[in-house]
Coordinates of C-alpha atoms in Angstrom, one line a residue:
M1 CA 72.9 108.4 120.6
T2 CA 74.2 106.9 117.7
R3 CA 75.2 109.7 115.0
P4 CA 73.9 109.0 111.4
M5 CA 76.8 107.8 109.2
P6 CA 77.9 110.7 106.7
G7 CA 76.6 109.8 103.1
R8 CA 80.2 109.4 101.8
R9 CA 81.5 107.0 104.3
K10 CA 78.3 104.9 104.2
N11 CA 78.7 104.7 100.4
A12 CA 82.2 103.5 100.8
M13 CA 81.4 100.9 103.3
G14 CA 78.6 99.6 100.9
L15 CA 80.9 99.3 98.2
L16 CA 83.6 97.5 100.5
V17 CA 80.8 95.0 101.5
A18 CA 79.6 94.6 97.8
A19 CA 83.2 94.0 96.9
A20 CA 83.9 91.4 99.8
L21 CA 80.3 89.6 98.6
L22 CA 81.6 89.5 95.1
A23 CA 85.0 88.4 96.0
G24 CA 83.6 85.5 98.0
A25 CA 81.2 84.6 95.4
A26 CA 84.0 84.5 92.9
Q27 CA 85.8 82.3 95.2
S28 CA 83.0 80.0 95.7
A29 CA 82.4 79.7 91.9
E30 CA 86.1 79.0 91.5
A31 CA 86.1 76.2 94.1
A32 CA 83.1 74.5 92.6
P33 CA 84.2 72.4 89.8
A34 CA 82.4 73.4 86.4
L35 CA 79.7 70.9 85.5
E36 CA 80.1 69.2 82.3
K37 CA 76.2 68.9 82.0
D38 CA 73.6 70.6 84.0
E39 CA 70.4 69.2 82.4
L40 CA 69.8 65.7 83.3
K41 CA 67.2 62.8 83.0
L42 CA 66.9 60.1 85.5
G43 CA 64.7 57.1 85.4
F44 CA 62.9 55.3 88.4
I45 CA 60.4 52.7 89.0
K46 CA 57.6 53.5 90.9
L47 CA 58.5 52.2 94.2
T48 CA 58.9 54.1 97.6
D49 CA 62.7 53.6 97.6
M50 CA 62.9 55.8 94.7
A51 CA 62.4 58.6 97.4
P52 CA 65.9 60.1 97.4
L53 CA 65.3 61.0 93.9
A54 CA 62.0 62.8 94.5
I55 CA 63.3 64.4 97.7
A56 CA 66.5 65.8 96.1
K57 CA 64.2 67.4 93.2
E58 CA 61.4 68.7 95.7
K59 CA 63.5 69.9 98.4
G60 CA 66.0 71.8 95.8
F61 CA 68.9 69.8 96.6
F62 CA 69.6 69.1 92.7
E63 CA 69.2 72.9 92.1
D64 CA 71.5 73.7 94.9
E65 CA 74.4 71.8 93.0
G66 CA 73.3 73.5 89.7
L67 CA 71.5 70.5 88.2
F68 CA 68.1 70.6 86.4
V69 CA 66.5 67.4 86.8
T70 CA 63.8 65.6 85.2
L71 CA 62.6 62.3 86.7
E72 CA 61.0 59.9 84.4
P73 CA 59.1 56.6 85.4
Q74 CA 59.9 53.6 83.4
A75 CA 57.7 50.6 82.5
N76 CA 60.0 47.9 84.0
W77 CA 63.7 47.4 85.0
K78 CA 64.8 46.1 81.6
V79 CA 63.6 49.0 79.8
L80 CA 65.2 51.2 82.6
L81 CA 68.7 49.5 82.2
D82 CA 68.3 49.7 78.3
R83 CA 67.8 53.5 78.2
V84 CA 70.7 54.1 80.6
I85 CA 73.1 52.1 78.4
S86 CA 71.6 53.8 75.3
G87 CA 72.1 57.2 76.8
E88 CA 68.4 58.2 76.8
L89 CA 68.7 58.6 80.5
D90 CA 71.8 59.8 82.4
G91 CA 71.4 57.6 85.2
A92 CA 68.7 55.7 87.2
H93 CA 67.3 54.3 90.3
M94 CA 68.5 50.7 90.0
L95 CA 68.3 47.2 91.5
A96 CA 71.7 46.7 93.2
G97 CA 72.3 43.6 90.9
Q98 CA 71.7 45.6 87.7
P99 CA 75.1 47.3 87.5
L100 CA 76.8 44.2 88.4
G101 CA 75.0 42.0 86.0
A102 CA 75.5 44.4 83.2
T103 CA 79.2 44.5 83.7
I104 CA 79.6 40.8 83.9
G105 CA 77.8 40.2 80.9
Y106 CA 74.6 38.5 82.3
G107 CA 72.0 39.7 79.8
T108 CA 73.1 43.0 78.2
K109 CA 77.0 43.5 78.2
T110 CA 77.7 47.2 79.5
H111 CA 79.9 48.7 82.1
V112 CA 77.6 50.4 84.7
V113 CA 78.8 51.7 87.8
T114 CA 77.3 53.0 91.0
A115 CA 78.6 55.7 93.5
F116 CA 75.6 55.8 95.6
S117 CA 73.4 53.3 97.5
M118 CA 70.1 54.3 97.9
D119 CA 68.4 52.7 100.7
L120 CA 68.6 49.4 103.1
N121 CA 65.8 47.1 103.5
G122 CA 62.1 48.0 102.0
N123 CA 60.8 44.8 100.5
G124 CA 58.7 42.2 101.4
I125 CA 57.2 38.5 100.6
T126 CA 53.4 38.3 100.0
V127 CA 51.4 35.3 99.5
S128 CA 47.5 34.9 98.4
N129 CA 45.0 34.4 100.9
E130 CA 44.5 30.7 100.0
V131 CA 48.2 29.9 100.8
W132 CA 48.1 31.9 103.9
D133 CA 45.2 29.9 105.3
L134 CA 47.3 26.7 104.4
M135 CA 50.5 28.2 106.1
K136 CA 48.7 29.3 109.3
P137 CA 48.2 25.9 111.0
H138 CA 51.9 25.3 110.6
L139 CA 53.0 28.5 112.3
P140 CA 53.9 29.1 115.9
K141 CA 51.8 31.3 118.0
G142 CA 52.5 34.0 120.4
P143 CA 50.7 34.6 123.8
D144 CA 48.5 37.1 121.9
G145 CA 47.4 34.4 119.4
K146 CA 49.4 35.8 116.5
P147 CA 52.2 34.1 114.5
V148 CA 55.3 34.6 115.8
H149 CA 57.8 36.4 113.6
P150 CA 59.9 36.0 111.5
I151 CA 57.9 33.4 109.6
K152 CA 60.3 30.9 108.1
A153 CA 59.8 29.1 104.7
D154 CA 59.5 25.6 106.4
S155 CA 55.6 26.3 106.6
L156 CA 55.3 27.2 103.2
K157 CA 57.2 23.9 102.1
K158 CA 54.3 21.8 103.2
V159 CA 52.0 23.8 101.0
I160 CA 54.1 23.5 97.9
E161 CA 54.3 19.7 98.8
S162 CA 50.6 19.6 98.7
F163 CA 50.3 21.6 95.7
K164 CA 52.8 19.0 94.0
A165 CA 50.6 16.0 95.3
Q166 CA 47.6 17.5 93.4
G167 CA 49.6 17.9 90.4
K168 CA 49.8 21.8 90.6
S169 CA 52.8 24.0 90.3
F170 CA 53.6 26.6 92.8
N171 CA 54.1 29.9 91.1
M172 CA 55.7 33.0 92.4
G173 CA 56.7 36.5 91.1
M174 CA 59.9 38.6 91.6
V175 CA 60.7 41.6 89.6
F176 CA 63.9 40.7 87.7
P177 CA 66.6 38.1 87.4
V178 CA 69.3 40.1 89.2
S179 CA 66.7 41.9 91.5
T180 CA 67.2 42.0 95.1
H181 CA 63.8 40.4 95.4
N182 CA 64.8 37.5 93.4
Y183 CA 67.9 36.8 95.6
E184 CA 65.9 37.3 98.8
L185 CA 63.1 35.2 97.7
R186 CA 65.4 32.3 96.9
Y187 CA 67.1 33.0 99.9
W188 CA 64.1 32.6 102.3
L189 CA 62.7 29.7 100.4
A190 CA 66.2 27.8 100.3
S191 CA 66.4 28.3 104.2
G192 CA 63.2 26.5 104.5
G193 CA 64.3 23.4 102.3
I194 CA 62.6 24.6 99.3
N195 CA 64.9 24.6 95.9
P196 CA 63.9 27.7 93.9
G197 CA 65.6 26.5 91.0
Y198 CA 68.9 27.3 89.0
Y199 CA 69.8 29.1 86.0
S200 CA 72.3 27.8 83.1
P201 CA 73.8 29.5 80.0
E202 CA 71.3 27.5 77.8
N203 CA 68.4 27.9 80.2
I204 CA 67.8 31.5 81.6
Q205 CA 64.5 30.7 83.1
G206 CA 65.9 30.0 86.5
Q207 CA 63.4 27.0 87.3
I208 CA 65.9 24.0 86.8
G209 CA 65.0 21.6 89.5
A210 CA 62.7 23.9 91.3
D211 CA 60.3 23.1 94.0
A212 CA 58.8 26.8 93.5
L213 CA 58.4 28.3 90.2
L214 CA 59.9 32.0 90.0
S215 CA 59.0 34.2 87.3
V216 CA 59.1 38.1 86.5
T217 CA 56.3 40.4 87.1
P218 CA 56.7 44.4 87.1
P219 CA 56.1 45.8 90.4
P220 CA 53.0 47.6 90.0
Q221 CA 51.3 44.6 88.5
M222 CA 52.0 42.4 91.2
P223 CA 48.9 42.7 93.1
A224 CA 46.6 42.3 90.2
T225 CA 48.6 38.9 88.9
L226 CA 48.1 37.5 92.5
E227 CA 44.5 38.6 92.4
A228 CA 44.1 36.8 89.1
G229 CA 45.7 33.5 90.4
T230 CA 48.6 33.6 87.9
I231 CA 50.9 33.5 90.8
S232 CA 50.6 32.4 94.5
G233 CA 52.9 34.9 95.9
Y234 CA 55.7 37.2 95.2
S235 CA 58.7 39.3 96.5
V236 CA 58.3 43.0 95.8
G237 CA 59.4 46.6 97.2
E238 CA 56.9 48.8 98.7
P239 CA 54.0 50.0 98.4
W240 CA 53.0 46.7 96.6
N241 CA 53.1 44.4 99.6
Q242 CA 50.9 46.8 101.5
A243 CA 48.7 47.1 98.6
A244 CA 47.8 43.4 99.0
V245 CA 46.7 44.0 102.4
F246 CA 44.5 47.0 101.5
K247 CA 42.8 45.2 98.8
G248 CA 42.5 42.1 100.9
I249 CA 43.8 39.5 98.3
G250 CA 47.1 38.6 100.3
V251 CA 49.4 38.6 103.3
P252 CA 52.9 39.8 103.5
V253 CA 54.4 37.0 105.5
I254 CA 58.0 38.4 106.0
T255 CA 60.1 41.3 105.2
D256 CA 63.7 41.6 103.9
Y257 CA 64.8 43.2 107.3
E258 CA 64.0 39.8 108.8
I259 CA 65.6 37.9 106.1
W260 CA 68.8 40.0 106.3
K261 CA 68.9 42.8 108.8
N262 CA 69.8 46.1 107.1
N263 CA 70.7 44.6 103.6
P264 CA 71.2 47.0 100.8
E265 CA 68.6 47.6 98.1
K266 CA 68.6 50.0 95.2
V267 CA 71.7 52.1 93.9
L268 CA 72.0 55.0 91.6
G269 CA 73.4 53.5 88.3
V270 CA 75.2 55.4 85.5
N271 CA 77.1 54.2 82.4
N272 CA 80.7 54.1 83.0
S273 CA 81.5 56.1 79.7
W274 CA 78.9 58.6 81.0
A275 CA 80.7 58.9 84.5
E276 CA 84.0 59.3 82.6
K277 CA 82.6 62.0 80.5
H278 CA 80.7 63.9 83.4
P279 CA 82.9 63.5 86.6
N280 CA 81.9 66.7 87.9
T281 CA 78.3 66.2 87.3
H282 CA 78.3 62.8 88.9
V283 CA 79.8 64.3 92.0
A284 CA 77.2 67.1 92.1
M285 CA 74.4 64.5 91.5
V286 CA 75.6 62.4 94.4
K287 CA 75.9 65.2 96.6
A288 CA 72.3 66.0 96.3
L289 CA 71.2 62.1 96.8
I290 CA 73.4 62.3 100.2
R291 CA 71.6 65.2 101.3
A292 CA 68.1 63.7 100.4
G293 CA 69.0 60.6 102.5
K294 CA 69.8 62.5 105.3
W295 CA 66.9 64.6 105.0
L296 CA 64.4 61.4 104.8
D297 CA 66.0 59.9 108.0
E298 CA 67.0 62.9 110.1
N299 CA 65.3 63.6 113.6
N300 CA 64.0 60.2 113.8
N301 CA 62.1 60.2 110.6
A302 CA 60.5 63.4 111.5
N303 CA 60.3 64.2 107.7
R304 CA 58.6 60.9 106.6
A305 CA 55.0 62.3 106.8
E306 CA 55.9 64.9 104.3
A307 CA 57.9 62.4 102.1
V308 CA 54.9 60.1 101.9
R309 CA 52.8 63.1 100.6
I310 CA 55.5 63.7 98.0
L311 CA 55.5 60.1 96.8
A312 CA 52.0 59.6 96.6
K313 CA 52.0 62.4 93.7
P314 CA 51.0 60.9 90.4
E315 CA 54.5 61.9 89.0
Y316 CA 56.3 59.6 91.6
V317 CA 54.7 56.5 93.0
G318 CA 51.2 57.5 92.7
A319 CA 50.0 55.2 95.2
D320 CA 47.5 56.1 98.0
A321 CA 49.2 57.9 100.8
K322 CA 47.8 55.6 103.6
V323 CA 49.3 52.5 101.6
I324 CA 52.6 54.2 101.4
A325 CA 52.5 55.4 104.9
N326 CA 52.1 51.8 106.3
S327 CA 55.7 51.0 105.8
M328 CA 57.5 54.4 105.1
T329 CA 56.5 55.7 108.6
G330 CA 58.1 52.9 110.5
T331 CA 55.5 50.2 110.5
F332 CA 54.7 47.2 108.4
E333 CA 51.0 45.5 108.4
Y334 CA 51.2 41.7 107.9
E335 CA 47.7 39.9 108.1
K336 CA 45.0 42.5 108.0
G337 CA 45.1 44.3 111.5
D338 CA 48.5 43.0 112.3
K339 CA 50.5 45.8 112.2
R340 CA 54.0 45.8 113.9
A341 CA 56.8 48.4 114.5
V342 CA 59.5 48.2 112.1
P343 CA 61.4 51.1 112.6
D344 CA 64.3 50.3 110.1
F345 CA 61.9 48.9 107.3
N346 CA 63.0 52.0 105.2
V347 CA 66.4 53.2 105.7
F348 CA 68.0 56.0 103.5
Y349 CA 70.9 57.5 105.7
R350 CA 71.3 55.5 109.0
H351 CA 73.9 52.7 109.1
F352 CA 75.9 54.5 106.5
A353 CA 73.2 53.2 104.0
T354 CA 74.3 55.8 101.1
Y355 CA 78.0 54.4 101.2
P356 CA 78.7 51.9 98.2
F357 CA 80.5 49.0 100.1
Y358 CA 82.3 46.3 98.2
S359 CA 81.0 43.7 100.5
D360 CA 77.4 44.5 99.5
A361 CA 78.3 44.1 95.8
I362 CA 80.2 40.7 96.6
W363 CA 77.1 39.3 98.1
Y364 CA 75.1 39.8 95.0
L365 CA 77.7 38.2 93.2
T366 CA 77.5 35.2 95.5
Q367 CA 73.9 34.7 94.7
M368 CA 74.4 34.9 91.0
R369 CA 77.0 32.3 91.7
R370 CA 74.9 30.3 94.0
W371 CA 71.9 30.2 91.5
G372 CA 74.0 29.6 88.3
Q373 CA 73.8 33.0 86.7
I374 CA 77.6 32.9 86.8
A375 CA 78.0 29.4 85.5
E376 CA 81.6 28.6 86.3
A377 CA 83.5 28.7 89.8
K378 CA 85.5 32.0 90.4
P379 CA 88.4 32.6 92.8
D380 CA 87.7 35.0 95.7
A381 CA 90.0 37.8 94.0
W382 CA 87.7 37.9 90.9
Y383 CA 84.6 38.8 93.4
L384 CA 86.6 41.8 94.8
E385 CA 87.8 42.8 91.4
T386 CA 84.5 42.9 90.0
A387 CA 82.9 44.8 93.0
K388 CA 85.7 47.6 92.6
S389 CA 85.0 47.9 88.9
V390 CA 81.3 48.6 89.7
Y391 CA 81.1 50.2 93.1
R392 CA 82.7 53.6 93.5
P393 CA 83.4 54.6 97.1
D394 CA 86.2 57.1 95.6
I395 CA 83.3 59.2 93.8
Y396 CA 81.1 58.9 96.9
L397 CA 83.7 60.5 99.2
K398 CA 84.5 63.3 97.0
A399 CA 80.8 64.4 97.1
A400 CA 80.6 63.6 100.8
K401 CA 83.7 65.6 101.6
A402 CA 82.3 68.7 99.8
L403 CA 79.2 68.4 101.9
A404 CA 81.3 68.0 104.9
D405 CA 83.3 71.0 104.0
E406 CA 80.1 73.1 103.3
G407 CA 78.8 72.1 106.8
K408 CA 75.8 70.1 105.4
I409 CA 76.6 66.8 106.8
A410 CA 78.5 65.9 110.0
K411 CA 81.9 64.2 109.3
A412 CA 80.8 61.3 111.8
E413 CA 77.9 60.4 109.2
I414 CA 80.4 59.1 106.7
P415 CA 82.7 56.0 107.1
W416 CA 85.9 57.9 105.9
D417 CA 88.4 55.1 106.7
S418 CA 86.4 52.3 105.4
D419 CA 88.1 49.4 103.2
G420 CA 84.8 48.9 101.7
F421 CA 83.7 46.0 103.8
R422 CA 81.0 45.8 106.4
A423 CA 81.9 43.6 109.5
P424 CA 81.1 39.9 108.9
T425 CA 77.4 39.5 110.0
S426 CA 75.1 36.4 110.8
E427 CA 71.9 38.5 110.7
F428 CA 70.3 36.6 108.2
I429 CA 67.2 34.1 108.8
D430 CA 69.2 30.9 108.9
G431 CA 72.0 32.0 110.9
V432 CA 74.5 31.7 108.4
S433 CA 77.5 34.1 108.7
Y434 CA 78.5 36.2 105.7
D435 CA 82.1 37.8 105.4
G436 CA 82.5 39.5 102.1
R437 CA 86.3 38.8 101.9
K438 CA 85.8 35.2 101.6
P439 CA 82.9 34.5 99.0
N440 CA 83.7 31.0 98.2
D441 CA 83.7 30.0 102.0
Y442 CA 80.3 31.5 102.2
L443 CA 78.9 29.6 99.3
K444 CA 80.0 26.4 100.8
S445 CA 77.9 27.2 103.8
F446 CA 74.6 26.5 101.9
A447 CA 72.8 23.2 101.6
I448 CA 71.1 24.4 98.6
G449 CA 73.0 26.2 95.8
L450 CA 76.2 25.9 93.6
K451 CA 79.6 25.8 95.3
G452 CA 82.9 25.1 94.4
G453 CA 83.5 23.6 90.9
Q454 CA 79.7 22.6 90.5
K455 CA 77.9 23.8 87.3
V456 CA 74.5 23.2 85.5
E457 CA 74.7 20.9 82.6
N458 CA 72.0 19.4 80.9
N459 CA 69.5 20.7 83.3
K460 CA 71.3 18.9 86.3
V461 CA 74.0 19.9 88.9
A462 CA 77.2 18.4 88.2
G463 CA 80.7 18.5 89.7
N464 CA 81.7 19.2 93.1

């Protein structure tokens, strides 16, 4: 039988335990760097790939890092970038090309950096019902009578030619000149022999010599613009492709996973001056977002149903949960009723999705050069220097190390020894191989697009 502890001894033991706890708390407080700022306002656009921000807030990951975060939807990508630059926002969910475009001075000139990649994949290309009906006769069919995927742009080329013969332009929407959606749409079109047009310093419409005319439309407005007949198709993130299916106004023909398997998509962007002023806060923010990415993908996407309910809230994406779930839970619906398994349509953690690879940045820079947003030829070294000035794996690894030390992530989940380059890949719809170490060789491999010393002068491609 256990004898009761005498009162004096019991009190002494309690004091010792309390002292030990206080000492441990003091050590933890001493180990955690002081935050320069603990109240943050972060911007986003109403797309499902803003999920890491919503999850970091809803699951308390920001608070665990001592951060009190307000998430604020923005009207469009330009407004979002301008507010990060002005300091009205501490950071934002950004198109991967935005920090790069701003830093090299395409549009607004400001040094913007990213230490966190938010996701892989997540976009699609949708066409109107009219265009789909014209494409279908040119598509190969499988044994089940359904179109064979991936659908190549060759079938759309015939439609564009018929529009041209009738004296009609073929108009398509994308979300921003330096968006993933613009470059993926251009890549897909060009792979089918369709020229998506060039930019020049004097003509920033991006329609020089174009077979298909691409223009900017904010993501939530895409379905309505398609339904109005202003555009015949668009490239956008979810849930706005699936929204076209639910509304019965269009058909998604291809996902970006099929254009470039496991392509990088959004990033967390902050003004470089903000990053220099708030280094500890920056690391804390990245820590919370890494945990959010892990939560979204862990246990084979077991948390996605809960994530869909969160994203459907009006303060986040605000779309019907069924529309969001159509892609967020590992499937994608093309033509109405043609739902197919695409388990990696949205990736937030797998495949080192959160790590800011230099080779990802360089791919975007090659596309800026390919279409004339970078007007002059640049040496390979310039691409790497620019990537290193914007993508900050050093900050990411500080955050990841802290999480690993705290036991919140496994060490195997982070590419600690990476040199910043993914392995060369040819997992593109046209089979062209990409090696981020050789950007100019990559550009030379395309039949359509600027290469070498070429540039656009007087609305024509000149030089060689």
